[in-house]
mmCIF file of C-alpha atoms in Angstrom:
data_model
loop_
_atom_site.group_PDB
_atom_site.id
_atom_site.type_symbol
_atom_site.label_atom_id
_atom_site.label_comp_id
_atom_site.label_asym_id
_atom_site.label_seq_id
_atom_site.Cartn_x
_atom_site.Cartn_y
_atom_site.Cartn_z
ATOM 1 C CA ALA A 6 257.162 158.948 140.772
ATOM 2 C CA HIS A 7 254.707 160.755 143.008
ATOM 3 C CA PRO A 8 256.058 164.154 144.100
ATOM 4 C CA GLY A 9 256.458 164.290 147.844
ATOM 5 C CA GLY A 10 255.854 160.617 148.448
ATOM 6 C CA SER A 11 254.276 157.359 147.462
ATOM 7 C CA PRO A 12 250.477 157.330 147.202
ATOM 8 C CA ALA A 13 250.151 155.526 150.523
ATOM 9 C CA ALA A 14 252.721 157.750 152.194
ATOM 10 C CA ARG A 15 251.217 161.097 151.284
ATOM 11 C CA ALA A 16 247.592 160.049 151.640
ATOM 12 C CA ALA A 17 247.704 161.410 155.192
ATOM 13 C CA LEU A 18 248.924 164.831 154.068
ATOM 14 C CA PRO A 19 246.076 167.311 153.714
ATOM 15 C CA ALA A 20 245.169 167.809 150.067
ATOM 16 C CA THR A 21 246.191 171.217 148.759
ATOM 17 C CA ASP A 22 242.674 171.971 147.550
ATOM 18 C CA ARG A 23 242.438 175.656 146.663
ATOM 19 C CA ARG A 24 238.717 175.521 147.461
ATOM 20 C CA ALA A 25 239.672 175.092 151.132
ATOM 21 C CA ALA A 26 241.204 178.576 151.244
ATOM 22 C CA PRO A 27 239.421 181.884 150.746
ATOM 23 C CA PRO A 28 240.185 183.656 147.452
ATOM 24 C CA PRO A 29 242.776 186.450 147.728
ATOM 25 C CA GLY A 30 241.284 189.265 149.757
ATOM 26 C CA ALA A 31 238.116 187.388 150.659
ATOM 27 C CA GLY A 32 237.238 186.819 154.284
ATOM 28 C CA LEU A 33 240.316 188.666 155.537
ATOM 29 C CA MET A 34 239.804 190.490 158.810
ATOM 30 C CA PRO A 35 240.330 194.256 158.660
ATOM 31 C CA ILE A 36 243.357 195.553 160.525
ATOM 32 C CA ASN A 37 242.134 197.791 163.320
ATOM 33 C CA GLY A 38 242.824 198.725 166.911
ATOM 34 C CA LYS A 39 241.974 195.213 168.101
ATOM 35 C CA THR A 40 244.152 193.290 165.639
ATOM 36 C CA ALA A 41 246.488 190.807 167.320
ATOM 37 C CA VAL A 42 249.978 190.560 165.844
ATOM 38 C CA VAL A 43 252.444 187.703 165.471
ATOM 39 C CA GLY A 44 255.447 187.541 163.187
ATOM 40 C CA LEU A 45 258.595 185.850 161.985
ATOM 41 C CA MET A 46 261.988 186.897 163.336
ATOM 42 C CA GLY A 47 264.957 185.965 161.176
ATOM 43 C CA TRP A 48 267.608 187.336 158.833
ATOM 44 C CA PRO A 49 266.503 187.209 156.084
ATOM 45 C CA VAL A 50 262.775 186.388 156.140
ATOM 46 C CA SER A 51 261.631 187.553 152.697
ATOM 47 C CA HIS A 52 261.657 183.967 151.354
ATOM 48 C CA SER A 53 259.380 182.552 154.050
ATOM 49 C CA PHE A 54 256.045 180.830 153.393
ATOM 50 C CA SER A 55 254.940 181.412 156.989
ATOM 51 C CA PRO A 56 253.011 184.697 156.504
ATOM 52 C CA ALA A 57 250.839 183.211 153.740
ATOM 53 C CA MET A 58 250.221 180.049 155.750
ATOM 54 C CA HIS A 59 249.302 181.732 159.038
ATOM 55 C CA ASN A 60 247.271 184.593 157.596
ATOM 56 C CA ALA A 61 245.150 182.120 155.621
ATOM 57 C CA ALA A 62 244.582 180.069 158.774
ATOM 58 C CA ALA A 63 243.566 183.138 160.774
ATOM 59 C CA ALA A 64 241.183 184.333 158.045
ATOM 60 C CA ALA A 65 239.519 180.921 157.796
ATOM 61 C CA LEU A 66 238.862 180.979 161.549
ATOM 62 C CA GLY A 67 237.632 184.573 161.499
ATOM 63 C CA LEU A 68 240.390 185.686 163.865
ATOM 64 C CA ASN A 69 241.392 189.344 163.991
ATOM 65 C CA LEU A 70 245.075 188.489 163.686
ATOM 66 C CA VAL A 71 247.870 189.321 161.287
ATOM 67 C CA TYR A 72 251.212 187.531 160.806
ATOM 68 C CA VAL A 73 254.015 189.785 159.568
ATOM 69 C CA PRO A 74 257.685 189.381 158.604
ATOM 70 C CA LEU A 75 260.064 190.805 161.206
ATOM 71 C CA PRO A 76 263.512 191.044 159.559
ATOM 72 C CA THR A 77 265.867 191.084 162.537
ATOM 73 C CA PRO A 78 269.612 191.773 162.153
ATOM 74 C CA PRO A 79 271.723 189.547 164.420
ATOM 75 C CA ASP A 80 272.967 192.502 166.472
ATOM 76 C CA LEU A 81 269.393 193.549 167.326
ATOM 77 C CA VAL A 82 267.945 190.207 168.451
ATOM 78 C CA ALA A 83 267.746 191.165 172.133
ATOM 79 C CA GLU A 84 265.942 194.423 171.352
ATOM 80 C CA ALA A 85 263.559 192.623 169.001
ATOM 81 C CA VAL A 86 262.645 189.943 171.543
ATOM 82 C CA ARG A 87 262.010 192.539 174.242
ATOM 83 C CA GLY A 88 259.917 194.437 171.709
ATOM 84 C CA LEU A 89 257.498 191.528 171.375
ATOM 85 C CA ARG A 90 256.437 192.012 174.976
ATOM 86 C CA ALA A 91 256.584 195.799 174.885
ATOM 87 C CA LEU A 92 254.402 196.031 171.765
ATOM 88 C CA GLY A 93 251.801 193.498 172.834
ATOM 89 C CA PHE A 94 252.561 190.767 170.302
ATOM 90 C CA LEU A 95 250.969 187.355 170.860
ATOM 91 C CA GLY A 96 254.360 185.936 169.958
ATOM 92 C CA ALA A 97 256.594 185.111 167.030
ATOM 93 C CA ASN A 98 258.253 182.369 165.066
ATOM 94 C CA VAL A 99 262.035 182.365 165.073
ATOM 95 C CA THR A 100 264.108 181.174 162.151
ATOM 96 C CA ILE A 101 267.734 181.126 160.993
ATOM 97 C CA PRO A 102 270.042 182.445 162.381
ATOM 98 C CA HIS A 103 268.328 183.281 165.700
ATOM 99 C CA LYS A 104 266.982 179.948 167.007
ATOM 100 C CA GLN A 105 269.829 179.595 169.516
ATOM 101 C CA ALA A 106 270.400 183.289 170.200
ATOM 102 C CA VAL A 107 266.926 183.864 171.657
ATOM 103 C CA LEU A 108 267.181 181.187 174.367
ATOM 104 C CA PRO A 109 268.823 183.303 177.105
ATOM 105 C CA LEU A 110 266.379 186.137 176.398
ATOM 106 C CA LEU A 111 263.281 184.143 177.367
ATOM 107 C CA ASP A 112 261.625 183.649 180.757
ATOM 108 C CA GLU A 113 260.733 179.989 180.139
ATOM 109 C CA ILE A 114 261.564 177.335 177.552
ATOM 110 C CA ASP A 115 259.891 173.974 177.137
ATOM 111 C CA ALA A 116 261.632 170.609 177.421
ATOM 112 C CA GLY A 117 262.086 170.164 173.687
ATOM 113 C CA ALA A 118 263.636 173.594 173.220
ATOM 114 C CA ARG A 119 265.924 172.993 176.181
ATOM 115 C CA ALA A 120 267.035 169.621 174.841
ATOM 116 C CA THR A 121 267.654 170.785 171.281
ATOM 117 C CA GLY A 122 269.076 174.159 172.252
ATOM 118 C CA ALA A 123 266.765 175.855 169.765
ATOM 119 C CA VAL A 124 263.532 177.847 169.882
ATOM 120 C CA ASN A 125 261.345 178.363 166.813
ATOM 121 C CA THR A 126 258.276 179.747 168.603
ATOM 122 C CA ILE A 127 257.928 182.478 171.231
ATOM 123 C CA VAL A 128 254.644 182.938 173.089
ATOM 124 C CA VAL A 129 253.948 186.130 175.055
ATOM 125 C CA ARG A 130 251.577 185.337 177.897
ATOM 126 C CA ASP A 131 250.961 187.056 181.240
ATOM 127 C CA GLY A 132 253.961 189.261 180.610
ATOM 128 C CA GLN A 133 256.254 186.256 180.197
ATOM 129 C CA LEU A 134 258.229 185.221 177.112
ATOM 130 C CA ARG A 135 257.942 181.461 176.634
ATOM 131 C CA GLY A 136 259.939 179.470 174.088
ATOM 132 C CA ALA A 137 259.057 176.230 172.333
ATOM 133 C CA ASN A 138 260.404 174.101 169.491
ATOM 134 C CA THR A 139 257.435 173.053 167.368
ATOM 135 C CA ASP A 140 259.740 171.464 164.769
ATOM 136 C CA ILE A 141 259.753 168.481 167.138
ATOM 137 C CA THR A 142 255.969 168.346 167.239
ATOM 138 C CA GLY A 143 255.663 168.910 163.496
ATOM 139 C CA PHE A 144 258.001 166.056 162.616
ATOM 140 C CA SER A 145 256.494 163.626 165.129
ATOM 141 C CA GLN A 146 252.926 164.379 164.073
ATOM 142 C CA ASP A 147 253.748 164.031 160.393
ATOM 143 C CA LEU A 148 255.317 160.605 160.861
ATOM 144 C CA GLN A 149 252.249 159.565 162.831
ATOM 145 C CA ALA A 150 249.912 160.870 160.124
ATOM 146 C CA LEU A 151 251.921 158.985 157.508
ATOM 147 C CA GLY A 152 251.609 155.778 159.503
ATOM 148 C CA VAL A 153 255.363 155.390 159.954
ATOM 149 C CA PRO A 154 256.183 153.273 163.038
ATOM 150 C CA VAL A 155 259.026 154.610 165.175
ATOM 151 C CA ALA A 156 259.250 152.728 168.486
ATOM 152 C CA GLY A 157 261.880 150.016 168.323
ATOM 153 C CA ARG A 158 262.902 150.991 164.786
ATOM 154 C CA ARG A 159 266.375 151.868 163.503
ATOM 155 C CA ALA A 160 266.525 155.469 162.336
ATOM 156 C CA LEU A 161 269.329 157.013 160.310
ATOM 157 C CA ILE A 162 269.627 160.816 160.290
ATOM 158 C CA LEU A 163 271.691 162.482 157.570
ATOM 159 C CA GLY A 164 273.114 165.776 158.824
ATOM 160 C CA ALA A 165 273.695 167.259 162.280
ATOM 161 C CA GLY A 166 272.417 170.836 162.121
ATOM 162 C CA GLY A 167 269.528 172.451 163.967
ATOM 163 C CA SER A 168 266.859 170.435 162.167
ATOM 164 C CA ALA A 169 268.718 167.208 162.907
ATOM 165 C CA ARG A 170 268.546 168.023 166.619
ATOM 166 C CA ALA A 171 264.757 168.303 166.510
ATOM 167 C CA VAL A 172 264.463 165.084 164.487
ATOM 168 C CA ALA A 173 266.870 163.148 166.723
ATOM 169 C CA TYR A 174 265.069 164.270 169.876
ATOM 170 C CA ALA A 175 261.657 163.404 168.426
ATOM 171 C CA LEU A 176 262.806 159.949 167.324
ATOM 172 C CA GLY A 177 264.625 159.229 170.583
ATOM 173 C CA MET A 178 261.595 160.239 172.646
ATOM 174 C CA ALA A 179 259.448 157.950 170.492
ATOM 175 C CA GLY A 180 261.694 154.966 171.217
ATOM 176 C CA ALA A 181 263.805 154.665 168.075
ATOM 177 C CA THR A 182 267.443 153.632 167.913
ATOM 178 C CA VAL A 183 269.056 156.677 166.313
ATOM 179 C CA THR A 184 272.293 157.027 164.347
ATOM 180 C CA VAL A 185 273.530 160.365 163.009
ATOM 181 C CA LEU A 186 275.825 160.670 160.002
ATOM 182 C CA ALA A 187 277.389 164.030 159.166
ATOM 183 C CA ARG A 188 280.211 165.341 157.024
ATOM 184 C CA ARG A 189 281.433 167.215 160.109
ATOM 185 C CA PRO A 190 281.816 164.509 162.774
ATOM 186 C CA ALA A 191 282.469 167.038 165.546
ATOM 187 C CA GLN A 192 279.044 168.571 164.934
ATOM 188 C CA ALA A 193 277.383 165.152 165.126
ATOM 189 C CA HIS A 194 279.206 164.243 168.347
ATOM 190 C CA ARG A 195 278.170 167.580 169.863
ATOM 191 C CA LEU A 196 274.541 166.863 168.917
ATOM 192 C CA ALA A 197 274.685 163.466 170.614
ATOM 193 C CA ALA A 198 276.349 164.856 173.735
ATOM 194 C CA ASP A 199 273.842 167.701 174.038
ATOM 195 C CA LEU A 200 270.829 165.387 173.713
ATOM 196 C CA ALA A 201 272.193 162.675 176.017
ATOM 197 C CA PRO A 202 270.916 164.230 179.291
ATOM 198 C CA PHE A 203 267.381 164.389 177.880
ATOM 199 C CA LEU A 204 266.999 160.902 176.384
ATOM 200 C CA PRO A 205 267.159 157.338 177.732
ATOM 201 C CA PRO A 206 270.633 155.868 177.076
ATOM 202 C CA ALA A 207 269.268 153.319 174.595
ATOM 203 C CA HIS A 208 267.782 156.126 172.517
ATOM 204 C CA THR A 209 270.603 158.664 172.696
ATOM 205 C CA PRO A 210 271.930 159.234 169.155
ATOM 206 C CA ARG A 211 274.977 157.315 168.061
ATOM 207 C CA VAL A 212 277.411 158.819 165.578
ATOM 208 C CA ASP A 213 278.974 157.202 162.548
ATOM 209 C CA SER A 214 281.086 158.407 159.638
ATOM 210 C CA TRP A 215 279.377 159.877 156.581
ATOM 211 C CA ASP A 216 281.345 157.340 154.559
ATOM 212 C CA ALA A 217 279.677 154.483 156.461
ATOM 213 C CA LEU A 218 276.298 154.747 154.719
ATOM 214 C CA ALA A 219 276.632 151.263 153.262
ATOM 215 C CA ALA A 220 276.882 149.837 156.792
ATOM 216 C CA HIS A 221 273.339 151.012 157.556
ATOM 217 C CA ALA A 222 271.409 148.907 155.066
ATOM 218 C CA ALA A 223 269.205 147.690 157.927
ATOM 219 C CA ALA A 224 267.800 151.158 158.664
ATOM 220 C CA ASP A 225 264.005 151.294 158.934
ATOM 221 C CA LEU A 226 263.760 155.069 158.601
ATOM 222 C CA ILE A 227 266.102 157.430 156.751
ATOM 223 C CA VAL A 228 265.724 161.173 157.348
ATOM 224 C CA ASN A 229 267.588 163.808 155.352
ATOM 225 C CA THR A 230 268.091 167.012 157.338
ATOM 226 C CA THR A 231 270.786 168.448 155.040
ATOM 227 C CA PRO A 232 270.101 171.101 152.362
ATOM 228 C CA LEU A 233 271.122 168.649 149.631
ATOM 229 C CA GLY A 234 268.260 168.546 147.156
ATOM 230 C CA MET A 235 267.262 172.173 147.771
ATOM 231 C CA ASN A 236 268.358 175.170 145.698
ATOM 232 C CA PRO A 237 271.248 175.729 145.005
ATOM 233 C CA HIS A 238 271.952 172.021 145.629
ATOM 234 C CA ASP A 239 268.825 170.755 143.863
ATOM 235 C CA ASP A 240 270.740 168.198 141.792
ATOM 236 C CA ALA A 241 272.455 166.688 144.823
ATOM 237 C CA SER A 242 271.435 163.695 146.904
ATOM 238 C CA PRO A 243 272.812 162.875 150.359
ATOM 239 C CA TRP A 244 272.454 159.201 149.437
ATOM 240 C CA PRO A 245 274.825 157.985 146.673
ATOM 241 C CA ARG A 246 272.925 157.006 143.546
ATOM 242 C CA ALA A 247 275.042 153.873 143.211
ATOM 243 C CA LEU A 248 274.124 152.644 146.704
ATOM 244 C CA PRO A 249 270.740 150.887 146.949
ATOM 245 C CA LEU A 250 268.395 152.234 149.599
ATOM 246 C CA PRO A 251 267.203 149.691 152.176
ATOM 247 C CA PRO A 252 264.132 148.185 150.448
ATOM 248 C CA HIS A 253 262.043 148.051 153.634
ATOM 249 C CA ALA A 254 262.882 151.581 154.820
ATOM 250 C CA PHE A 255 260.770 154.728 154.833
ATOM 251 C CA VAL A 256 262.639 157.720 153.372
ATOM 252 C CA TYR A 257 261.773 161.187 154.696
ATOM 253 C CA ASP A 258 263.353 164.334 153.242
ATOM 254 C CA LEU A 259 262.872 167.552 155.212
ATOM 255 C CA VAL A 260 263.293 169.450 151.936
ATOM 256 C CA TYR A 261 259.876 170.279 150.440
ATOM 257 C CA ASN A 262 260.848 172.606 147.600
ATOM 258 C CA PRO A 263 261.263 170.993 145.103
ATOM 259 C CA PRO A 264 258.561 168.515 146.152
ATOM 260 C CA CYS A 265 260.479 165.545 144.757
ATOM 261 C CA THR A 266 264.184 165.807 145.538
ATOM 262 C CA PRO A 267 266.894 163.576 144.042
ATOM 263 C CA LEU A 268 266.742 161.452 147.217
ATOM 264 C CA LEU A 269 262.988 160.997 146.838
ATOM 265 C CA HIS A 270 263.447 160.190 143.148
ATOM 266 C CA LEU A 271 265.806 157.393 144.202
ATOM 267 C CA ALA A 272 263.214 156.092 146.641
ATOM 268 C CA ALA A 273 260.401 156.316 144.080
ATOM 269 C CA ARG A 274 262.390 154.454 141.433
ATOM 270 C CA ALA A 275 263.128 151.717 143.967
ATOM 271 C CA GLY A 276 259.472 151.482 144.991
ATOM 272 C CA ILE A 277 260.280 152.624 148.532
ATOM 273 C CA SER A 278 257.747 154.579 150.609
ATOM 274 C CA HIS A 279 258.796 158.185 151.040
ATOM 275 C CA ALA A 280 257.658 161.707 151.881
ATOM 276 C CA ASN A 281 258.953 165.254 151.753
ATOM 277 C CA GLY A 282 258.933 167.807 154.559
ATOM 278 C CA LEU A 283 255.778 169.684 153.578
ATOM 279 C CA GLY A 284 253.751 167.938 156.261
ATOM 280 C CA MET A 285 256.325 168.865 158.899
ATOM 281 C CA LEU A 286 256.243 172.496 157.730
ATOM 282 C CA LEU A 287 252.466 172.603 158.025
ATOM 283 C CA ARG A 288 252.270 170.793 161.343
ATOM 284 C CA GLN A 289 255.000 172.814 163.074
ATOM 285 C CA GLY A 290 253.220 175.949 161.906
ATOM 286 C CA ALA A 291 249.877 174.664 163.138
ATOM 287 C CA ALA A 292 251.380 173.826 166.539
ATOM 288 C CA ALA A 293 252.746 177.369 166.861
ATOM 289 C CA PHE A 294 249.398 178.841 165.768
ATOM 290 C CA THR A 295 247.631 176.878 168.497
ATOM 291 C CA LEU A 296 250.123 178.043 171.136
ATOM 292 C CA TRP A 297 249.377 181.671 170.246
ATOM 293 C CA THR A 298 245.624 181.492 169.750
ATOM 294 C CA GLY A 299 244.323 178.382 171.496
ATOM 295 C CA ARG A 300 242.705 177.413 168.184
ATOM 296 C CA ALA A 301 243.558 174.528 165.855
ATOM 297 C CA PRO A 302 244.011 175.758 162.265
ATOM 298 C CA ASP A 303 242.833 173.870 159.187
ATOM 299 C CA LEU A 304 245.868 172.173 157.615
ATOM 300 C CA ASN A 305 244.150 172.139 154.217
ATOM 301 C CA VAL A 306 243.771 175.914 154.335
ATOM 302 C CA MET A 307 247.415 176.359 155.329
ATOM 303 C CA ALA A 308 248.613 174.026 152.566
ATOM 304 C CA ALA A 309 246.506 175.711 149.884
ATOM 305 C CA ALA A 310 247.998 179.100 150.812
ATOM 306 C CA LEU A 311 251.554 177.991 150.078
ATOM 307 C CA PRO A 312 253.155 179.185 146.830
ATOM 308 C CA LEU A 313 253.884 175.514 146.092
ATOM 309 C CA ALA A 314 250.140 174.942 145.735
ATOM 310 C CA GLN A 315 249.558 177.792 143.303
#
């Protein structure tokens, strides 16, 4: 098995070549009175790979910018968001559990954030707080880089949380027929209802029972958005081991740590093309970086900075 995907699948993912990133401490811009600041708002944020990824990208471009963790208790979200503008931040990423809570605090939100009801990137520009959801961009761009066709294909999404909303919107906008399976049907139905006003009827997600996996053997694309396969569920697979995966499908697991989850092991053993979510992580981060700076970061540099590459 090839961690993170079949050879053909992951060929499009930037190689995590340590030579692409500066050695620790080398090439880093000094922090001074002109240093621009961005950060990550969440609770907690100590586990995040984002600071390493973004600081490496900024250093490689010679930008006087620093990306810092911003641990934000839920009862202080409003103060923290207002503080971004007051303190002259370029912006911030937003992670669990604040992606929904920040929406009413912003001056503008883009179409994707409005449709999914979630913001993962705030940009401060001309005194305005603007929200975006670059998870949508990251997922779409990674599928494109992997050469996975979407238009007219049958997509099956496992899970109905915040990530599933971004995936369902991205797939629906790209012309896929989307079905969502979740252990909590009410959550899946709410996802479909919330996305319906923003998608053509033919591409609005349908909902089926979690127990109906076997009825979706014709799926062309299977996307796991659940935490199954990630610590502390790293032995679990959302797809039953006894149920064969559709042989013609592409299997995409948003989990990237561990690089080869039980679901991806199943796909590898069956000779089915597959990929983990590392490319989505990198590409959503790169999209946010570009929104803040107007510069396109080097994905190889960002990948090499991740602890997974060390």
